């Protein structure tokens, strides 16, 4: 059964679906909800930095360069209206018991390649777990 | 700190006298990671107050100290048998108990001084003082070791088609290549079955970006929290695929002296945090070399065992250590030098020089062991021809099948003569030991690990010093 959530992009930029995590990647003027997992060894691409040409993400675990085009292909279907986004989640387990939550966390992948980031100097930004906006259909 | 007082000597004797540190009748120790014999009765009387020299690297003292130190270091790791704790709960309580830990803390500093002081004299530390000099020094060293940086200055990609050379080739050329390969896997097992446990001691605390870099490497070692991907798990699968036991320290009796010293070195540096700079540099050097090294190991194992070996462990290291070599070089070795400056660079260089020496000595020990163990029939003929040339220092003993079994090394070439019954000689971890009958004399070069077990209801053995100096080849 298809599952849909509504999230407020002004408050949240990350969705946790069971063991999978998706983050909002801004690219070419669009916001996409993409899988936060490096295809090499599963590193968190949300904490990757852009390469100088801006076309690839450098994974923080092993420095693997992942093309933004490839990352875009992992995006979930999403319809946006202002800050409100309706997202279709992937099929879950049969019981529908997979926990789903939305949070806000530091996403380094959206910074310009040479921009300093808080996480590098002062540790991970606090993530607030969203209380609402999760709905099932 | 030295072991010079009666009190300290007594502490070592008491440590060795613990039930779990004394040998039992078994050759292979299964299902009990707490049973780890240090040596036969009398071992505890040894004096370790004078540090071993480089020339004594393979001495009986280093073997005994190495086993005792291994016990000491691993008693702050959590070890549980895969089949359940039930049958060995008493040994668990003893291994981690107050008394053994008290004795451990008393004997360890003196044993460390005995075992590792030779590095101070044997390792000339090059005059490397600045960050630029450190970079040039490191790249020259890895180039010298056969792994020069690629055009981008990074750890080079693995050449999977490289011909098998050196020790790996020597294994394939043995008359008994499976036993030789197994002995190599057993030496790796000393560390690989608890892989990265020494590293784990350096994860805590607060030391900047270098701490996070080490943690990323640790994540790989521990398989990202997935048990099936943990390096120690895939190492077990490799052991099992070639019919070897997977219990921790099942092959305790077959760890070579050099293997114990090498693994203890990393435990020492992580136990005593003054050694952290040496440790980080040593890890950098090893990680850089491991990628090609494990590709070569995988090629050797496939040559020896064919398709039945599961060499995923080697393939994993041949891949991930390309990354680890780069990560440790750029962000640990150079990172620490950038952050802490020229004050720490000599210690970083020291770690690399120590590791180079330990690798060289370890390789020579292993090569000598397989060369001897592979030719015990030749050494039995050599023993017969030398039988009349033994010194007049014979020690005789009687062996029965259920007597405690332990392996050891002698500090001189020895002639072992069976004067009654039959005796099995274990020079590596084989199910088919070398059988000596009445009248046979085996030449055992100094430093060669071996154990004897009666193959008849009773056997009598005489050991004498041979009037030769070296047969390690």
Coordinates of C-alpha atoms in Angstrom, one line a residue:
Chain A
X1 CA 0.0 0.0 0.0
X2 CA 1.4 3.4 -1.0
X3 CA 2.2 5.6 1.9
X4 CA 2.3 9.4 1.8
X5 CA 3.5 12.0 4.2
X6 CA 3.2 15.8 4.2
X7 CA 6.2 17.7 5.4
X8 CA 6.9 21.3 6.0
X9 CA 10.2 22.1 4.3
X10 CA 10.7 25.2 6.4
X11 CA 11.0 23.1 9.5
X12 CA 12.2 19.7 8.3
X13 CA 14.7 18.4 5.8
X14 CA 15.0 14.7 6.6
X15 CA 12.7 11.8 6.6
X16 CA 13.4 8.5 8.4
X17 CA 11.6 5.5 7.0
X18 CA 12.6 2.4 9.0
X19 CA 16.3 2.0 8.5
X20 CA 16.4 4.3 5.5
X21 CA 17.0 8.0 5.7
X22 CA 16.2 10.6 3.0
X23 CA 17.3 14.3 3.0
X24 CA 16.3 17.3 1.0
X25 CA 19.0 18.0 -1.6
X26 CA 18.8 21.4 -3.4
X27 CA 20.1 21.1 -6.9
X28 CA 19.4 23.2 -10.0
X29 CA 16.8 25.3 -8.2
X30 CA 14.8 22.2 -7.1
X31 CA 14.4 20.4 -3.8
X32 CA 14.6 16.6 -4.0
X33 CA 14.2 14.1 -1.2
X34 CA 17.2 11.7 -1.9
X35 CA 18.6 8.7 -0.2
X36 CA 21.2 9.5 2.5
X37 CA 23.4 6.6 1.7
X38 CA 26.6 6.5 -0.3
X39 CA 26.6 3.6 -2.8
X40 CA 30.1 2.7 -1.8
X41 CA 29.8 1.8 1.9
X42 CA 26.6 3.5 3.1
X43 CA 28.2 6.8 4.3
X44 CA 25.9 9.7 5.0
X45 CA 25.8 11.8 1.8
X46 CA 23.9 14.6 3.7
X47 CA 27.2 15.3 5.4
X48 CA 29.1 15.2 2.1
X49 CA 30.7 18.3 0.6
X50 CA 30.4 19.4 -3.0
X51 CA 33.4 19.0 -5.2
X52 CA 34.6 22.4 -6.6
X53 CA 32.7 22.0 -9.8
X54 CA 29.5 21.3 -7.7
X55 CA 28.6 18.3 -9.8
X56 CA 29.6 15.6 -7.3
X57 CA 29.4 14.9 -3.6
X58 CA 32.5 13.7 -1.7
X59 CA 31.4 11.2 0.9
X60 CA 32.7 11.9 4.4
X61 CA 33.5 8.2 5.1
X62 CA 36.0 7.3 2.3
X63 CA 36.0 10.4 0.0
X64 CA 34.1 8.5 -2.7
X65 CA 32.9 11.0 -5.3
X66 CA 29.2 10.4 -6.1
X67 CA 27.7 12.3 -9.0
X68 CA 24.7 14.5 -8.1
X69 CA 22.9 13.1 -11.1
X70 CA 23.2 9.6 -9.6
X71 CA 22.0 10.9 -6.2
X72 CA 19.0 12.5 -7.9
X73 CA 18.0 9.1 -9.2
X74 CA 17.3 8.0 -5.7
X75 CA 14.8 10.7 -5.0
X76 CA 11.3 9.9 -3.9
X77 CA 8.2 11.3 -5.7
X78 CA 7.4 14.7 -4.2
X79 CA 4.9 17.4 -5.0
X80 CA 5.7 20.8 -3.5
X81 CA 3.5 23.8 -2.9
X82 CA 5.4 26.5 -1.2
X83 CA 7.0 25.0 1.9
X84 CA 4.5 22.1 2.0
X85 CA 5.6 18.9 0.3
X86 CA 3.7 15.7 -0.3
X87 CA 6.0 12.7 -0.5
X88 CA 5.2 9.2 -1.6
X89 CA 7.2 6.8 0.4
X90 CA 8.5 3.4 -0.9
X91 CA 6.5 0.3 -0.1
X92 CA 7.2 -0.8 3.4
X93 CA 6.7 -4.1 5.2
X94 CA 3.4 -5.9 5.0
X95 CA 2.4 -4.9 8.5
X96 CA 2.9 -1.2 7.9
X97 CA 4.8 -1.1 11.2
X98 CA 7.9 0.7 9.8
X99 CA 8.4 3.8 11.9
X100 CA 8.4 7.1 10.0
X101 CA 9.6 10.4 11.3
X102 CA 10.7 13.8 10.0
X103 CA 13.5 15.9 11.5
X104 CA 15.7 18.8 10.7
X105 CA 19.5 18.2 10.7
X106 CA 22.6 19.8 9.3
X107 CA 22.9 19.1 5.6
X108 CA 26.3 19.9 4.3
X109 CA 25.6 18.7 0.8
X110 CA 23.7 21.9 0.1
X111 CA 26.5 24.3 1.0
X112 CA 28.7 25.8 -1.7
X113 CA 32.0 23.8 -2.0
X114 CA 34.1 26.3 -0.2
X115 CA 31.6 27.4 2.5
X116 CA 32.6 26.8 6.1
X117 CA 30.1 24.7 8.0
X118 CA 29.1 24.6 11.7
X119 CA 29.3 20.8 11.9
X120 CA 33.0 20.8 11.0
X121 CA 34.0 23.2 13.7
X122 CA 31.4 22.7 16.4
X123 CA 30.0 19.2 15.9
X124 CA 26.7 18.0 14.6
X125 CA 23.9 20.4 14.6
X126 CA 21.1 19.3 16.8
X127 CA 18.3 17.5 15.1
X128 CA 14.7 18.0 16.3
X129 CA 12.3 15.2 15.7
X130 CA 9.2 16.4 14.1
X131 CA 6.1 15.6 16.1
X132 CA 3.5 15.9 13.4
X133 CA 3.0 16.0 9.7
X134 CA 3.2 12.2 9.4
X135 CA 0.1 10.7 7.8
X136 CA -0.7 7.4 6.3
X137 CA -3.1 6.7 3.5
Chain B
X1 CA 60.1 0.1 35.7
X2 CA 62.0 -3.2 36.2
X3 CA 61.2 -6.6 37.7
X4 CA 64.0 -6.7 40.2
X5 CA 62.4 -7.3 43.6
X6 CA 61.4 -10.6 45.1
X7 CA 57.9 -9.3 45.2
X8 CA 57.6 -8.7 41.5
X9 CA 59.2 -12.0 40.7
X10 CA 56.7 -13.7 42.9
X11 CA 53.9 -11.9 41.2
X12 CA 55.0 -13.3 37.8
X13 CA 55.2 -16.8 39.3
X14 CA 51.8 -16.4 40.8
X15 CA 50.4 -15.1 37.5
X16 CA 51.8 -18.1 35.6
X17 CA 50.5 -20.4 38.3
X18 CA 46.9 -19.5 37.6
X19 CA 45.0 -22.5 36.5
X20 CA 43.9 -20.9 33.2
X21 CA 47.5 -20.0 32.3
X22 CA 48.8 -23.6 32.8
X23 CA 48.9 -26.1 29.9
X24 CA 46.4 -28.9 29.7
X25 CA 46.7 -32.1 27.6
X26 CA 45.0 -30.6 24.5
X27 CA 47.0 -29.4 21.5
X28 CA 44.2 -27.2 20.2
X29 CA 42.1 -25.2 22.7
X30 CA 38.5 -25.1 21.8
X31 CA 35.6 -23.2 23.3
X32 CA 37.6 -21.4 26.0
X33 CA 39.2 -18.1 25.3
X34 CA 40.3 -17.8 28.9
X35 CA 42.6 -20.8 28.8
X36 CA 45.9 -19.5 27.5
X37 CA 49.0 -21.4 28.8
X38 CA 52.1 -19.3 29.3
X39 CA 54.5 -22.2 29.6
X40 CA 55.4 -25.5 31.3
X41 CA 56.0 -25.7 35.1
X42 CA 58.9 -23.5 36.1
X43 CA 58.0 -20.8 33.7
X44 CA 57.2 -18.4 36.5
X45 CA 60.7 -18.6 37.9
X46 CA 62.1 -16.6 34.9
X47 CA 63.8 -13.3 35.4
X48 CA 62.8 -10.5 33.1
X49 CA 64.8 -7.7 34.7
X50 CA 67.2 -7.5 31.8
X51 CA 65.5 -6.4 28.6
X52 CA 65.8 -8.7 25.6
X53 CA 68.1 -7.5 22.9
X54 CA 67.3 -7.6 19.2
X55 CA 69.5 -10.7 18.9
X56 CA 67.2 -12.3 21.6
X57 CA 64.0 -11.4 19.7
X58 CA 63.1 -15.0 19.2
X59 CA 64.3 -16.2 22.6
X60 CA 62.3 -18.3 25.0
X61 CA 62.0 -15.3 27.2
X62 CA 60.3 -13.3 24.5
X63 CA 57.9 -16.1 23.8
X64 CA 57.0 -16.4 27.5
X65 CA 56.7 -12.6 28.0
X66 CA 54.7 -12.4 24.8
X67 CA 52.1 -14.9 26.0
X68 CA 51.9 -13.3 29.4
X69 CA 51.5 -9.8 27.9
X70 CA 48.8 -11.1 25.5
X71 CA 46.9 -12.4 28.5
X72 CA 47.3 -9.1 30.3
X73 CA 46.2 -6.9 27.3
X74 CA 43.2 -9.1 26.4
X75 CA 41.9 -9.2 29.9
X76 CA 40.4 -5.7 29.2
X77 CA 38.6 -7.0 26.2
X78 CA 35.3 -8.8 26.4
X79 CA 35.8 -12.4 25.1
X80 CA 33.0 -15.0 25.1
X81 CA 33.0 -18.4 23.5
X82 CA 30.6 -18.8 20.6
X83 CA 29.1 -21.9 22.0
X84 CA 28.1 -20.3 25.2
X85 CA 29.8 -19.4 28.5
X86 CA 28.3 -22.2 30.6
X87 CA 31.1 -24.8 30.5
X88 CA 33.8 -22.2 31.1
X89 CA 32.1 -19.8 33.5
X90 CA 34.6 -20.5 36.3
X91 CA 37.5 -19.6 33.9
X92 CA 35.7 -16.4 32.9
X93 CA 35.4 -15.5 36.6
X94 CA 39.1 -16.2 37.1
X95 CA 40.4 -14.4 34.0
X96 CA 38.5 -11.2 34.8
X97 CA 38.8 -11.6 38.6
X98 CA 40.4 -9.3 41.1
X99 CA 43.4 -11.5 41.8
X100 CA 44.5 -12.0 38.2
X101 CA 44.0 -8.4 37.4
X102 CA 46.1 -7.4 40.4
X103 CA 48.9 -9.7 39.4
X104 CA 48.6 -8.5 35.8
X105 CA 49.0 -4.9 36.8
X106 CA 52.1 -5.8 38.8
X107 CA 53.9 -7.8 36.1
X108 CA 52.9 -5.9 33.0
X109 CA 55.3 -2.8 33.2
X110 CA 58.3 -5.0 33.7
X111 CA 57.4 -7.4 30.9
X112 CA 56.8 -4.4 28.6
X113 CA 60.2 -3.1 29.4
X114 CA 61.7 -6.6 28.8
X115 CA 59.9 -7.1 25.5
X116 CA 60.0 -3.7 23.8
X117 CA 63.2 -1.9 25.1
X118 CA 65.2 -3.4 22.2
X119 CA 63.3 -1.1 19.9
X120 CA 65.1 1.9 21.5
X121 CA 68.5 0.5 20.5
X122 CA 67.6 -1.3 17.3
X123 CA 65.7 1.5 15.6
X124 CA 67.7 4.5 14.5
X125 CA 65.2 7.3 14.1
X126 CA 65.9 9.4 11.0
X127 CA 66.2 13.2 11.4
X128 CA 62.7 14.1 10.2
X129 CA 61.5 17.3 11.9
X130 CA 59.1 19.3 9.7
X131 CA 55.8 18.5 8.0
X132 CA 57.4 18.6 4.6
X133 CA 60.1 16.2 5.7
X134 CA 57.6 13.9 7.2
X135 CA 55.6 13.7 3.9
X136 CA 58.8 13.1 2.0
X137 CA 60.0 10.5 4.5
X138 CA 56.7 8.6 4.5
X139 CA 56.3 8.5 0.7
X140 CA 59.9 7.3 0.4
X141 CA 59.3 4.6 3.0
X142 CA 56.2 3.2 1.3
X143 CA 57.9 3.4 -2.0
X144 CA 60.8 1.4 -0.6
X145 CA 58.3 -1.1 0.7
X146 CA 56.9 -1.6 -2.8
X147 CA 53.8 0.6 -2.6
X148 CA 54.8 4.0 -4.1
X149 CA 52.1 6.7 -4.2
X150 CA 50.3 7.0 -7.5
X151 CA 50.4 10.1 -9.7
X152 CA 47.9 11.9 -7.4
X153 CA 50.0 11.2 -4.3
X154 CA 47.6 8.6 -3.0
X155 CA 47.8 5.0 -2.0
X156 CA 48.0 3.1 -5.2
X157 CA 45.4 0.8 -6.6
X158 CA 45.9 -2.9 -6.1
X159 CA 47.5 -5.0 -8.8
X160 CA 45.4 -8.1 -8.5
X161 CA 47.4 -9.8 -11.2
X162 CA 50.8 -9.2 -9.5
X163 CA 52.8 -12.4 -9.2
X164 CA 53.0 -14.0 -5.8
X165 CA 56.4 -13.3 -4.3
X166 CA 58.3 -13.3 -1.1
X167 CA 56.8 -15.2 1.9
X168 CA 53.5 -15.8 0.1
X169 CA 55.4 -17.6 -2.7
X170 CA 57.5 -19.5 -0.1
X171 CA 54.2 -20.9 1.3
X172 CA 53.1 -22.1 -2.1
X173 CA 56.5 -23.8 -2.7
X174 CA 56.4 -25.8 0.6
X175 CA 56.1 -29.5 0.4
X176 CA 53.1 -29.1 2.7
X177 CA 51.6 -25.8 1.4
X178 CA 48.3 -26.2 3.3
X179 CA 50.0 -26.5 6.6
X180 CA 52.2 -23.5 5.8
X181 CA 49.2 -21.5 4.7
X182 CA 47.3 -22.5 7.8
X183 CA 50.2 -21.4 10.0
X184 CA 50.0 -18.0 8.2
X185 CA 46.3 -17.7 8.8
X186 CA 46.8 -18.7 12.5
X187 CA 49.3 -15.9 12.9
X188 CA 46.8 -13.5 11.4
X189 CA 44.1 -14.9 13.7
X190 CA 46.0 -13.7 16.8
X191 CA 44.8 -10.2 15.8
X192 CA 42.0 -10.8 13.3
X193 CA 39.6 -12.6 15.6
X194 CA 39.6 -9.5 17.9
X195 CA 40.2 -7.2 15.0
X196 CA 40.5 -3.5 15.8
X197 CA 40.1 -4.1 19.6
X198 CA 43.4 -2.3 20.2
X199 CA 42.2 0.5 17.9
X200 CA 39.1 0.8 20.1
X201 CA 41.2 1.9 23.0
X202 CA 42.0 5.1 21.0
X203 CA 38.4 6.0 20.2
X204 CA 37.5 7.7 23.4
X205 CA 38.6 11.1 24.6
X206 CA 38.8 14.4 22.8
X207 CA 41.5 14.9 20.2
X208 CA 40.0 16.7 17.3
X209 CA 39.4 15.7 13.7
X210 CA 41.9 12.9 13.9
X211 CA 39.6 11.1 16.4
X212 CA 36.8 11.2 13.9
X213 CA 39.1 9.9 11.1
X214 CA 40.1 6.9 13.3
X215 CA 36.4 6.3 14.1
X216 CA 35.5 6.1 10.4
X217 CA 38.2 3.4 10.0
X218 CA 36.8 1.6 13.0
X219 CA 33.3 1.7 11.4
X220 CA 34.7 -0.2 8.5
X221 CA 36.5 -2.7 10.7
X222 CA 33.3 -3.3 12.6
X223 CA 31.2 -3.7 9.5
X224 CA 28.9 -0.6 10.2
X225 CA 27.3 -2.5 13.0
X226 CA 26.3 -5.5 10.8
X227 CA 27.8 -8.6 12.3
X228 CA 28.1 -10.4 9.0
X229 CA 30.2 -7.6 7.6
X230 CA 32.5 -7.3 10.6
X231 CA 36.0 -8.0 9.6
X232 CA 36.5 -10.6 12.4
X233 CA 33.3 -12.4 11.1
X234 CA 34.5 -12.7 7.5
X235 CA 37.9 -13.8 8.9
X236 CA 36.2 -16.6 10.7
X237 CA 34.5 -17.6 7.5
X238 CA 37.8 -17.7 5.8
X239 CA 39.2 -20.0 8.5
X240 CA 36.2 -22.2 8.4
X241 CA 36.3 -22.5 4.6
X242 CA 39.7 -24.3 4.8
X243 CA 38.8 -26.4 7.8
X244 CA 40.4 -24.4 10.5
X245 CA 38.9 -23.8 13.9
X246 CA 37.3 -20.5 14.5
X247 CA 37.4 -20.3 18.3
X248 CA 39.5 -17.5 19.6
X249 CA 42.9 -18.8 20.4
X250 CA 42.2 -22.4 19.4
X251 CA 45.7 -22.3 18.0
X252 CA 47.2 -20.6 21.0
X253 CA 50.1 -23.1 21.1
X254 CA 51.1 -22.1 17.5
X255 CA 51.5 -18.3 17.7
X256 CA 55.1 -17.6 16.8
X257 CA 57.2 -15.4 19.1
X258 CA 57.3 -12.6 16.5
X259 CA 53.5 -12.6 16.1
X260 CA 53.0 -12.2 19.8
X261 CA 55.5 -9.4 20.0
X262 CA 53.9 -7.7 17.0
X263 CA 50.4 -7.8 18.2
X264 CA 51.4 -6.9 21.8
X265 CA 53.2 -3.8 20.4
X266 CA 49.9 -2.4 19.2
X267 CA 48.2 -3.3 22.5
X268 CA 51.0 -1.7 24.4
X269 CA 50.8 1.6 22.5
X270 CA 47.0 1.8 22.9
X271 CA 47.1 0.8 26.6
X272 CA 49.7 3.4 27.4
X273 CA 48.4 6.6 25.7
X274 CA 51.8 8.1 25.6
X275 CA 52.2 5.7 22.7
X276 CA 49.3 7.2 20.7
X277 CA 51.5 9.1 18.2
X278 CA 53.6 6.0 17.5
X279 CA 50.4 4.0 17.2
X280 CA 48.8 6.4 14.7
X281 CA 51.9 6.4 12.5
X282 CA 52.3 2.6 12.7
X283 CA 48.7 2.1 11.7
X284 CA 49.2 4.6 8.8
X285 CA 52.2 2.6 7.5
X286 CA 50.4 -0.7 7.8
X287 CA 47.1 0.5 6.3
X288 CA 49.0 1.8 3.3
X289 CA 50.7 -1.5 2.7
X290 CA 47.8 -3.8 3.6
X291 CA 45.9 -3.3 0.3
X292 CA 48.4 -5.0 -1.9
X293 CA 49.5 -7.2 0.9
X294 CA 46.1 -8.7 1.3
X295 CA 45.6 -9.0 -2.5
X296 CA 48.8 -11.1 -2.4
X297 CA 47.6 -13.1 0.5
X298 CA 44.3 -13.9 -1.3
X299 CA 46.3 -15.0 -4.4
X300 CA 48.4 -17.3 -2.2
X301 CA 45.4 -18.8 -0.5
X302 CA 43.7 -19.4 -3.8
X303 CA 46.9 -21.0 -5.2
X304 CA 47.1 -23.3 -2.1
X305 CA 43.5 -24.1 -1.4
X306 CA 41.8 -23.6 -4.8
X307 CA 38.2 -22.7 -5.1
X308 CA 37.3 -23.9 -1.6
X309 CA 38.8 -21.0 0.2
X310 CA 36.5 -18.1 1.0
X311 CA 39.0 -15.2 0.6
X312 CA 36.4 -12.4 1.0
X313 CA 38.4 -11.2 4.0
X314 CA 41.4 -10.6 1.8
X315 CA 39.3 -9.0 -1.0
X316 CA 37.7 -6.7 1.5
X317 CA 41.1 -5.5 2.8
X318 CA 42.5 -5.2 -0.7
X319 CA 39.7 -2.7 -1.4
X320 CA 39.1 -0.9 1.8
X321 CA 42.7 -0.4 2.8
X322 CA 43.3 1.6 -0.4
X323 CA 41.0 4.1 1.3
X324 CA 42.4 3.5 4.8
X325 CA 45.9 4.1 3.5
X326 CA 44.9 7.5 2.1
X327 CA 42.8 8.4 5.1
X328 CA 45.4 7.6 7.7
X329 CA 48.2 9.3 5.7
X330 CA 46.4 12.5 5.0
X331 CA 44.3 12.9 8.2
X332 CA 46.0 10.9 10.9
X333 CA 49.8 11.1 10.2
X334 CA 49.8 14.5 8.6
X335 CA 46.8 15.7 10.5
X336 CA 48.5 15.1 13.9
X337 CA 51.7 16.7 12.6
X338 CA 49.9 19.8 11.4
X339 CA 47.9 20.2 14.6
X340 CA 50.7 19.4 17.1
X341 CA 53.7 20.4 15.2
X342 CA 57.3 19.3 15.2
X343 CA 57.1 18.2 18.8
X344 CA 55.4 15.0 17.8
X345 CA 57.0 14.3 14.5
X346 CA 59.9 12.2 15.9
X347 CA 57.4 10.0 17.7
X348 CA 55.4 9.6 14.5
X349 CA 58.6 8.6 12.7
X350 CA 59.4 6.2 15.5
X351 CA 56.1 4.3 15.1
X352 CA 56.9 3.7 11.4
X353 CA 60.5 2.6 12.1
X354 CA 59.3 0.3 14.9
X355 CA 56.8 -1.3 12.5
X356 CA 59.3 -1.7 9.7
X357 CA 61.6 -3.6 12.1
X358 CA 58.8 -5.8 13.6
X359 CA 57.6 -6.7 10.1
X360 CA 61.1 -7.6 9.0
X361 CA 61.8 -9.7 12.1
X362 CA 58.3 -11.3 11.9
X363 CA 58.7 -12.3 8.3
X364 CA 62.1 -13.9 9.0
X365 CA 60.6 -15.8 11.9
X366 CA 57.7 -17.1 9.9
X367 CA 59.9 -18.1 6.9
X368 CA 62.3 -19.9 9.2
X369 CA 59.4 -21.8 10.9
X370 CA 57.8 -23.0 7.7
X371 CA 61.2 -24.0 6.3
X372 CA 62.0 -26.1 9.3
X373 CA 58.5 -27.5 9.8
X374 CA 58.3 -28.5 6.2
X375 CA 61.5 -30.5 6.4
X376 CA 61.3 -32.4 9.7
X377 CA 62.3 -35.6 8.0
X378 CA 65.5 -33.9 6.7
X379 CA 66.1 -32.5 10.2
X380 CA 65.6 -35.9 11.7
X381 CA 68.4 -37.2 9.4
X382 CA 70.5 -34.2 10.3
X383 CA 69.9 -35.0 14.0
X384 CA 71.1 -38.5 13.5
X385 CA 74.3 -37.3 11.9
X386 CA 74.8 -34.9 14.8
X387 CA 73.8 -37.2 17.6
X388 CA 77.4 -37.7 18.7
X389 CA 78.1 -34.0 18.6
X390 CA 75.7 -33.0 21.3
X391 CA 77.0 -31.3 24.5
X392 CA 77.0 -33.1 27.7
X393 CA 74.0 -31.3 29.1
X394 CA 71.2 -33.9 28.5
X395 CA 67.8 -33.4 30.1
X396 CA 65.6 -36.4 30.1
X397 CA 61.9 -36.8 30.6
X398 CA 59.0 -39.1 30.3
X399 CA 56.0 -38.3 28.2
X400 CA 52.5 -39.8 28.4
X401 CA 49.6 -39.0 26.1
X402 CA 47.6 -37.1 28.7
X403 CA 50.5 -35.0 30.0
X404 CA 50.1 -31.2 29.7
X405 CA 51.0 -30.1 26.2
X406 CA 52.8 -26.9 25.5
X407 CA 55.0 -25.5 22.8
X408 CA 58.2 -23.6 23.3
X409 CA 61.4 -22.5 21.8
X410 CA 65.0 -23.2 22.8
X411 CA 67.8 -20.6 23.0
X412 CA 70.3 -23.0 21.4
X413 CA 70.1 -25.6 18.7
X414 CA 68.9 -28.8 20.3
X415 CA 69.0 -32.5 19.6
X416 CA 65.8 -34.2 20.7
X417 CA 66.3 -38.0 20.9
X418 CA 63.5 -40.5 21.6
X419 CA 65.0 -43.2 23.7
X420 CA 61.8 -45.2 24.3
X421 CA 58.3 -45.2 22.7
X422 CA 57.1 -42.8 20.1
X423 CA 56.6 -39.1 20.1
X424 CA 54.7 -36.7 17.9
X425 CA 56.4 -33.4 17.0
X426 CA 54.1 -30.4 16.4
X427 CA 56.0 -27.7 14.5
X428 CA 52.8 -26.3 13.0
X429 CA 49.1 -26.8 13.6
X430 CA 48.7 -30.0 11.8
X431 CA 46.5 -33.1 12.3
X432 CA 49.4 -35.1 11.0
X433 CA 52.4 -34.4 13.3
X434 CA 55.9 -35.7 12.6
X435 CA 56.3 -39.0 14.3
X436 CA 59.6 -39.9 16.0
X437 CA 60.4 -43.5 16.9
X438 CA 62.9 -45.0 19.3
X439 CA 66.4 -43.9 18.3
X440 CA 65.3 -41.0 16.2
X441 CA 67.0 -37.7 16.8
X442 CA 65.5 -34.4 15.7
X443 CA 67.5 -31.2 15.2
X444 CA 65.5 -28.3 16.5
X445 CA 67.2 -25.0 15.6
X446 CA 67.1 -22.3 18.2
X447 CA 64.0 -20.2 18.2
X448 CA 61.8 -22.8 16.4
X449 CA 58.4 -23.3 18.0
X450 CA 57.6 -26.9 18.7
X451 CA 55.7 -29.2 21.1
X452 CA 56.0 -32.9 21.9
X453 CA 53.3 -35.3 22.6
X454 CA 53.6 -39.0 23.4
X455 CA 52.3 -41.2 20.6
X456 CA 52.7 -44.4 22.7
X457 CA 51.5 -45.1 26.2
X458 CA 54.8 -43.9 27.4
X459 CA 57.8 -42.3 25.7
X460 CA 61.2 -41.2 26.9
X461 CA 62.9 -38.2 25.4
X462 CA 66.4 -36.7 25.9
X463 CA 67.3 -33.2 24.8
X464 CA 70.9 -31.9 24.4
X465 CA 72.4 -28.8 23.0
X466 CA 73.8 -29.3 19.5
X467 CA 77.3 -28.1 18.7
X468 CA 76.0 -26.0 15.8
X469 CA 75.0 -22.4 15.9
X470 CA 72.2 -21.9 13.4
X471 CA 70.1 -24.0 11.1
X472 CA 67.3 -21.6 10.7
X473 CA 67.5 -21.8 6.9

